[in-house]
Coordinates of C-alpha atoms and ligand atoms in Angstrom, one line a residue:
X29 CA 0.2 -0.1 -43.5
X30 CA 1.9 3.4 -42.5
X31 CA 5.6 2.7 -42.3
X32 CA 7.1 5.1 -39.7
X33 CA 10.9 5.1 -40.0
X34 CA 12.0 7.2 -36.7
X35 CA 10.4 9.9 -34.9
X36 CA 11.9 13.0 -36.3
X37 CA 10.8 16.0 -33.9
X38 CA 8.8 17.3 -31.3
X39 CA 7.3 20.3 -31.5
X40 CA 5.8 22.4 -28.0
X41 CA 4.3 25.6 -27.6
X42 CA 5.3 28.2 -24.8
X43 CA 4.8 31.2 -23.4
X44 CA 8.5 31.8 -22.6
X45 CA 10.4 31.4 -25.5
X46 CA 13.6 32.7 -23.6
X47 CA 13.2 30.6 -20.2
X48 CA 12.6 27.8 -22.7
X49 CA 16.3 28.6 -25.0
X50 CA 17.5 29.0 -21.3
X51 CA 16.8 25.7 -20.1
X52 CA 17.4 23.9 -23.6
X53 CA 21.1 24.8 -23.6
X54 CA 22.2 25.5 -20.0
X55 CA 20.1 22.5 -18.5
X56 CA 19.3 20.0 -21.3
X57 CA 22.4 20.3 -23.8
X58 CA 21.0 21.1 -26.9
X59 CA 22.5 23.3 -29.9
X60 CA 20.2 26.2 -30.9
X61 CA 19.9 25.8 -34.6
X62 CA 17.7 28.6 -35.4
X63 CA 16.0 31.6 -33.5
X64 CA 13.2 33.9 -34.3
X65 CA 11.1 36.2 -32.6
X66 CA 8.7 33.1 -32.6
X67 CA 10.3 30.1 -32.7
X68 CA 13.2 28.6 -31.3
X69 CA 14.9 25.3 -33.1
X70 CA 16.9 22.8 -31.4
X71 CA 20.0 20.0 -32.4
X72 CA 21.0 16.7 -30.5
X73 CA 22.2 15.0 -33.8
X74 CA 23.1 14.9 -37.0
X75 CA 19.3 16.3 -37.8
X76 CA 18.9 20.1 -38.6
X77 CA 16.7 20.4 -36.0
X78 CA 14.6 17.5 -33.5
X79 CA 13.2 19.9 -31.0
X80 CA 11.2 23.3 -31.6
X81 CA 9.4 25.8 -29.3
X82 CA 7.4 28.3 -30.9
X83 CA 5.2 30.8 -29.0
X84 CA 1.8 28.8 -28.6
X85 CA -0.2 27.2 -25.5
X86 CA 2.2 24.4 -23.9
X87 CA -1.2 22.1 -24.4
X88 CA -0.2 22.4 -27.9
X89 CA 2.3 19.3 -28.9
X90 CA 3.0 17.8 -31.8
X91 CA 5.5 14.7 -32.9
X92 CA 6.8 14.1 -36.3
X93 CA 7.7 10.9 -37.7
X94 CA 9.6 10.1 -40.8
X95 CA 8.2 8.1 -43.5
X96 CA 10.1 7.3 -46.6
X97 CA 8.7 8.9 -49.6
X98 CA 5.8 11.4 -51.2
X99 CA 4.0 8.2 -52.6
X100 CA 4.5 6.9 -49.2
X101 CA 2.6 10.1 -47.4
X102 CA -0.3 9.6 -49.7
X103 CA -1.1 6.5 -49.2
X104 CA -0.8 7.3 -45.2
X105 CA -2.9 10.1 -46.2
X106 CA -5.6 8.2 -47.5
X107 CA -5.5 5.6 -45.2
X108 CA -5.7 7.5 -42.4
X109 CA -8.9 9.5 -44.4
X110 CA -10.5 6.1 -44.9
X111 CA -10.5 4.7 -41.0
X112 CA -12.0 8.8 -39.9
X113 CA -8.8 10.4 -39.1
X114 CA -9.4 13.5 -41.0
X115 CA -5.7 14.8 -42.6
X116 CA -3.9 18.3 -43.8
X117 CA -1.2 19.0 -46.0
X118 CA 1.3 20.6 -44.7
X119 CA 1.7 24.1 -46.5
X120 CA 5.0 24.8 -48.2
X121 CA 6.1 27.7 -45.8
X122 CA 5.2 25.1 -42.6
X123 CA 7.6 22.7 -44.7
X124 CA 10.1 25.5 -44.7
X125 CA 9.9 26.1 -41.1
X126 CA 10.2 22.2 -40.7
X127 CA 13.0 21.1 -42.9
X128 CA 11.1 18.9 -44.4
X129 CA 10.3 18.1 -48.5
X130 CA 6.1 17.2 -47.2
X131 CA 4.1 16.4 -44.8
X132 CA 0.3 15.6 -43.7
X133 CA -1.1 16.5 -40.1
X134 CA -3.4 14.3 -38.3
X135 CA -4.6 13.3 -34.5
X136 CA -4.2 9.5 -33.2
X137 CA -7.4 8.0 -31.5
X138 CA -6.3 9.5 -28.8
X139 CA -6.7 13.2 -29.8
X140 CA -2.6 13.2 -29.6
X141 CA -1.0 15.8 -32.9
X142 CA 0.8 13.3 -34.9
X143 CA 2.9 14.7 -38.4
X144 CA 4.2 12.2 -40.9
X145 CA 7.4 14.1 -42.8
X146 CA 9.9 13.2 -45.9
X147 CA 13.1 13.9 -45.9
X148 CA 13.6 15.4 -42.8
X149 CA 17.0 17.5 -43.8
X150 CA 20.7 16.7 -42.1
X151 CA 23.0 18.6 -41.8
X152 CA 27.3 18.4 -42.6
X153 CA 28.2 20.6 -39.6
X154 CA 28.1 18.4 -36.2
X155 CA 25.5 18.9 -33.6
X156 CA 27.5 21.0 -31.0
X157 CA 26.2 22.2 -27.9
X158 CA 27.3 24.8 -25.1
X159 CA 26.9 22.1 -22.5
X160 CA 28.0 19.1 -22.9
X161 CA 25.2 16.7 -21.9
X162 CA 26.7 13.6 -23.5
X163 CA 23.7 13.2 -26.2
X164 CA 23.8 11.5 -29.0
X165 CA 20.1 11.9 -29.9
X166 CA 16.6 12.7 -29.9
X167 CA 15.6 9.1 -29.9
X168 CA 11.8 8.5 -28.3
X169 CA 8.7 10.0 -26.7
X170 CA 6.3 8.8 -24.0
X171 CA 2.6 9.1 -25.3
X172 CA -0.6 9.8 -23.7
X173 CA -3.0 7.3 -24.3
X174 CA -6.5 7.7 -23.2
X175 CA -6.9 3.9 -23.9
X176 CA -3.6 2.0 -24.5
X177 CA -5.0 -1.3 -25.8
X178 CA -6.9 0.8 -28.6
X179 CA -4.3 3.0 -28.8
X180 CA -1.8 -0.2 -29.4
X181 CA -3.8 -1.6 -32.1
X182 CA -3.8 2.4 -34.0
X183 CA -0.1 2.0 -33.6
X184 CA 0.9 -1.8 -34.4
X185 CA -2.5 -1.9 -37.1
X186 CA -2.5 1.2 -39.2
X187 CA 1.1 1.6 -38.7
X188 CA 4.0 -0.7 -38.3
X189 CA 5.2 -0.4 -34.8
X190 CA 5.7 -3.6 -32.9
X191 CA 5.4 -4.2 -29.2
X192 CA 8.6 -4.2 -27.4
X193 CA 7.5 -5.1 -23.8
X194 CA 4.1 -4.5 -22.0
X195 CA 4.1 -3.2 -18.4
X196 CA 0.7 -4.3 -17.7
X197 CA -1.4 -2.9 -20.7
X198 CA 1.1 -1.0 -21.9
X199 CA 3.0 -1.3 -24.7
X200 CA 6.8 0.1 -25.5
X201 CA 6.9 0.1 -29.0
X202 CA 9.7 -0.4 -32.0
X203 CA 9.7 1.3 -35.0
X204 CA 13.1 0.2 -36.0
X205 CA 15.6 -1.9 -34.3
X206 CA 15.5 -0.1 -31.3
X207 CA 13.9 -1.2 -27.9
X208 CA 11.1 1.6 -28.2
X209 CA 10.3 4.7 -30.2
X210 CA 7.3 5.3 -29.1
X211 CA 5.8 4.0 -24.9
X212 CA 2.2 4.3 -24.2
X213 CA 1.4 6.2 -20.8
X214 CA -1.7 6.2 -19.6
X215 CA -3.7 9.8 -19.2
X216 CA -7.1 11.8 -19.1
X217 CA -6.1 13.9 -22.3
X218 CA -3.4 13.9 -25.4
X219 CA -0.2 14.9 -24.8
X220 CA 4.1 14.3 -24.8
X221 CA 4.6 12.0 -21.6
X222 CA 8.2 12.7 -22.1
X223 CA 10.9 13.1 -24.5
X224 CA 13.8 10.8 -24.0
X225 CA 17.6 11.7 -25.4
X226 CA 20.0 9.6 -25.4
X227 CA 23.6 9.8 -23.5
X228 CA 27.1 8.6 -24.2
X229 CA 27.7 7.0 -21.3
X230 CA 26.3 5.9 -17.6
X231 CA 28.9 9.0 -16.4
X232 CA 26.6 11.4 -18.6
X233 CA 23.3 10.2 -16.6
X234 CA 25.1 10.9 -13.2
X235 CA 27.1 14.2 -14.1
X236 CA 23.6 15.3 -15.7
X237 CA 22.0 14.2 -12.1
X238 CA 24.6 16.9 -10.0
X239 CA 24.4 19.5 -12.6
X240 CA 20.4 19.4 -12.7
X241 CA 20.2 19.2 -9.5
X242 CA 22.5 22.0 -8.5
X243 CA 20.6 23.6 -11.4
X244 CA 17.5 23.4 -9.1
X245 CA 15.5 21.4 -12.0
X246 CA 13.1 19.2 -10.6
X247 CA 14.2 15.6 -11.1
X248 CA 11.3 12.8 -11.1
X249 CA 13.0 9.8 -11.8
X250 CA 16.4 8.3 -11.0
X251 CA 19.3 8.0 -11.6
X252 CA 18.0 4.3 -12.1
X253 CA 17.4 1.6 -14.6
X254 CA 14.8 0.2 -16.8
X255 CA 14.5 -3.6 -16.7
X256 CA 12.4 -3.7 -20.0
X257 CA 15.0 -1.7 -22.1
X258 CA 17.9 -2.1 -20.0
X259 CA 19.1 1.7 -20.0
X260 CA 19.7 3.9 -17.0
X261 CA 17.7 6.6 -17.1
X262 CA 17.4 10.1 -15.4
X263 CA 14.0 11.8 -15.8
X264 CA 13.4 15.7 -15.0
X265 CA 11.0 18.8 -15.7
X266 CA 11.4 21.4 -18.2
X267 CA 9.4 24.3 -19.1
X268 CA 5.8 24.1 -19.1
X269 CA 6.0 20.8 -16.8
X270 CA 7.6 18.7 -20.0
X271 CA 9.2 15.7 -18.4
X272 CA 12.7 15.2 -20.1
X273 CA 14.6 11.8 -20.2
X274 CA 18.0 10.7 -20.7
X275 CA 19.0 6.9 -21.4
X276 CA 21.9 5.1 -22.5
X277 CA 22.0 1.2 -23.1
X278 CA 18.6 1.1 -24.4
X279 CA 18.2 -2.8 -25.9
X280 CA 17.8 -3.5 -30.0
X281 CA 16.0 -6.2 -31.1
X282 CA 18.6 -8.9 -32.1
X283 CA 15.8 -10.7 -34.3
X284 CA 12.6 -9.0 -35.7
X285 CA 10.9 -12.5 -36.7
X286 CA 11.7 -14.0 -33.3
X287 CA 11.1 -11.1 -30.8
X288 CA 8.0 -11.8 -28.4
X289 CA 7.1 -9.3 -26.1
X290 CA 7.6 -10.1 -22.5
X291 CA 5.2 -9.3 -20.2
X292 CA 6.0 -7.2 -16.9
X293 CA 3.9 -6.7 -14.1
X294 CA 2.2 -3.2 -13.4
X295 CA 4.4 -2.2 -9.9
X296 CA 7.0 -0.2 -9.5
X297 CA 10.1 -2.4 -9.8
X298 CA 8.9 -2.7 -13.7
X299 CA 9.6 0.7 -14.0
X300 CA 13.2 0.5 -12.3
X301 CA 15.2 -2.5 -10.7
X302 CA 17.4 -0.2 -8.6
X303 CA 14.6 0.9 -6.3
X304 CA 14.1 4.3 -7.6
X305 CA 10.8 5.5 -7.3
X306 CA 8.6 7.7 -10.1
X307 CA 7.1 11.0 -8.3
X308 CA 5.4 11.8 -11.5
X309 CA 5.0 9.3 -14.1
X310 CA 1.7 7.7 -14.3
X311 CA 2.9 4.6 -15.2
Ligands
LIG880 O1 8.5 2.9 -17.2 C1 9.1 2.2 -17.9 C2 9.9 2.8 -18.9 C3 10.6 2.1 -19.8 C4 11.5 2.7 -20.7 C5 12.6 1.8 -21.1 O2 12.5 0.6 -21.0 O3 13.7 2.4 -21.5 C6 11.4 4.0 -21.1 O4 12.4 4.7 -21.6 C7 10.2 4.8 -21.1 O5 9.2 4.4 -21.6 O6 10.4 5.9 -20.7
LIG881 FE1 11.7 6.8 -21.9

């Protein structure tokens, strides 16, 4: 079994490095950590970096997840070789350029770029951004699944997340005590769904909602709230069509041994019981 700690980062490619530094600070609220002539790095935490752009095709996207050791990464490794996921070992320079001690490369059943890291690095200095969005951190990603009931078994079988919720077939799952690192969305092709960060306060979602809007960024969801986690939610477009999120009040789970999964119906008031309504996500 794969033990996935957290998700660690996101990486996108982009055209526009600058119109994507532009929104990350001015719209979003993160801290650049690094910039190149081909790469931008990104804070919301403690975490040297959990967000990079780098010039590339926006279809290429990539997630990293931490796992706890080298021995750890090889077993992964070799699991992953032995069910046909075919891996590669990260390279010390893409280590360098990741902050990380290792890591091995691979695609999930549903063609999606999936990295499994050690030792992501921290840093002493506090994440500090120009705006101030009210994050506390990069905390989890919506996923395209071509086929979420296979695509639940990869994730809950191979590795060790465990379902949350289900909004019809679809599973929000835990990797750790909270609600859901990783939520299956269903989609013709890989990809991020979203990227969620979460916010102080429900005063951050709203302030976030007038300065976005003023801002002109499309907004796609909310403000509103999310009966499976609990957390109100504000959902808008970056660069490159990348659907942002932030949350605050997103559940834990109290008890690991006793937690079942409820089941929620596939309608709209599953995604929010305010009313608000989704103009993009597929779910
Ligand atoms: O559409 C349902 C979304 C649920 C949640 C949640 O319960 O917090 C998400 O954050 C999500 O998957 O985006
Ligand atoms: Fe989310």
């Amino acid at each position: 079994m794969i033990e996935l700690k957290d998700v660690a980062y996101a990486r996108l490619g982009t055209p526009d490095l600058e119109d994507a530094e532009s929104f990350a600070t001015s719209c979003l609220g993160l801290q650049v950590a690094k910039r190149s002539g081909k790469a931008l790095h990104l804070r919301s935490d403690n975490r040297a970096h959990t967000l990079c752009y780098y010039n590339g095709d926006p279809s290429e996207q990539t997630l990293g997840f931490e796992i706890a050791d080298k021995d750890k990464l090889s077993s992964a490794a070799t699991t992953l070789e032995s069910i046909g996921h075919p891996v590669h070992v990260g390279t010390d320079s893409d280590c360098a350029v990741r902050k990380v001690k290792a890591f091995i490369g691979f695609k999930d059943p549903s063609g999606n770029s999936i990295e499994l890291v050690v030792r992501p690095e921290r840093l002493g200095r506090r994440y500090f951004p120009t705006r101030d969005a009210g994050i506390t951190g990069f905390s989890h990603v919506g996923l395209n699944s071509t086929n979420p009931r296979r695509d639940e078994a990869f994730w809950t079988k191979v590795c060790n997340a465990r379902v949350s919720d289900r909004i019809g077939d679809i599973a929000l799952m835990r990797v750790n005590a909270i609600h859901h690192t990783v939520a299956l969305a269903p989609a013709a092709g890989p990809g991020i769904q979203h990227i969620n960060h979460q916010v102080q306060s429900n005063d951050d979602v709203l302030r976030s909602y007038y300065h976005l809007s003023e801002q002109r960024v499309p907004i796609v969801f909310g403000p509103g709230r999310h009966p499976t986690s609990g957390a109100r939610f504000l959902y808008f477009k970056g660069p490159d069509g990348m659907v942002f999120e932030y949350s605050v009040g997103v559940d834990e789970i109290e008890d690991e041994a006793t937690h079942r999964p409820r089941q929620f119906g596939f309608e709209p008031s599953s995604l929010c019981m305010w009313g608000s309504k989704s103009q993009r996500m597929a779910r």
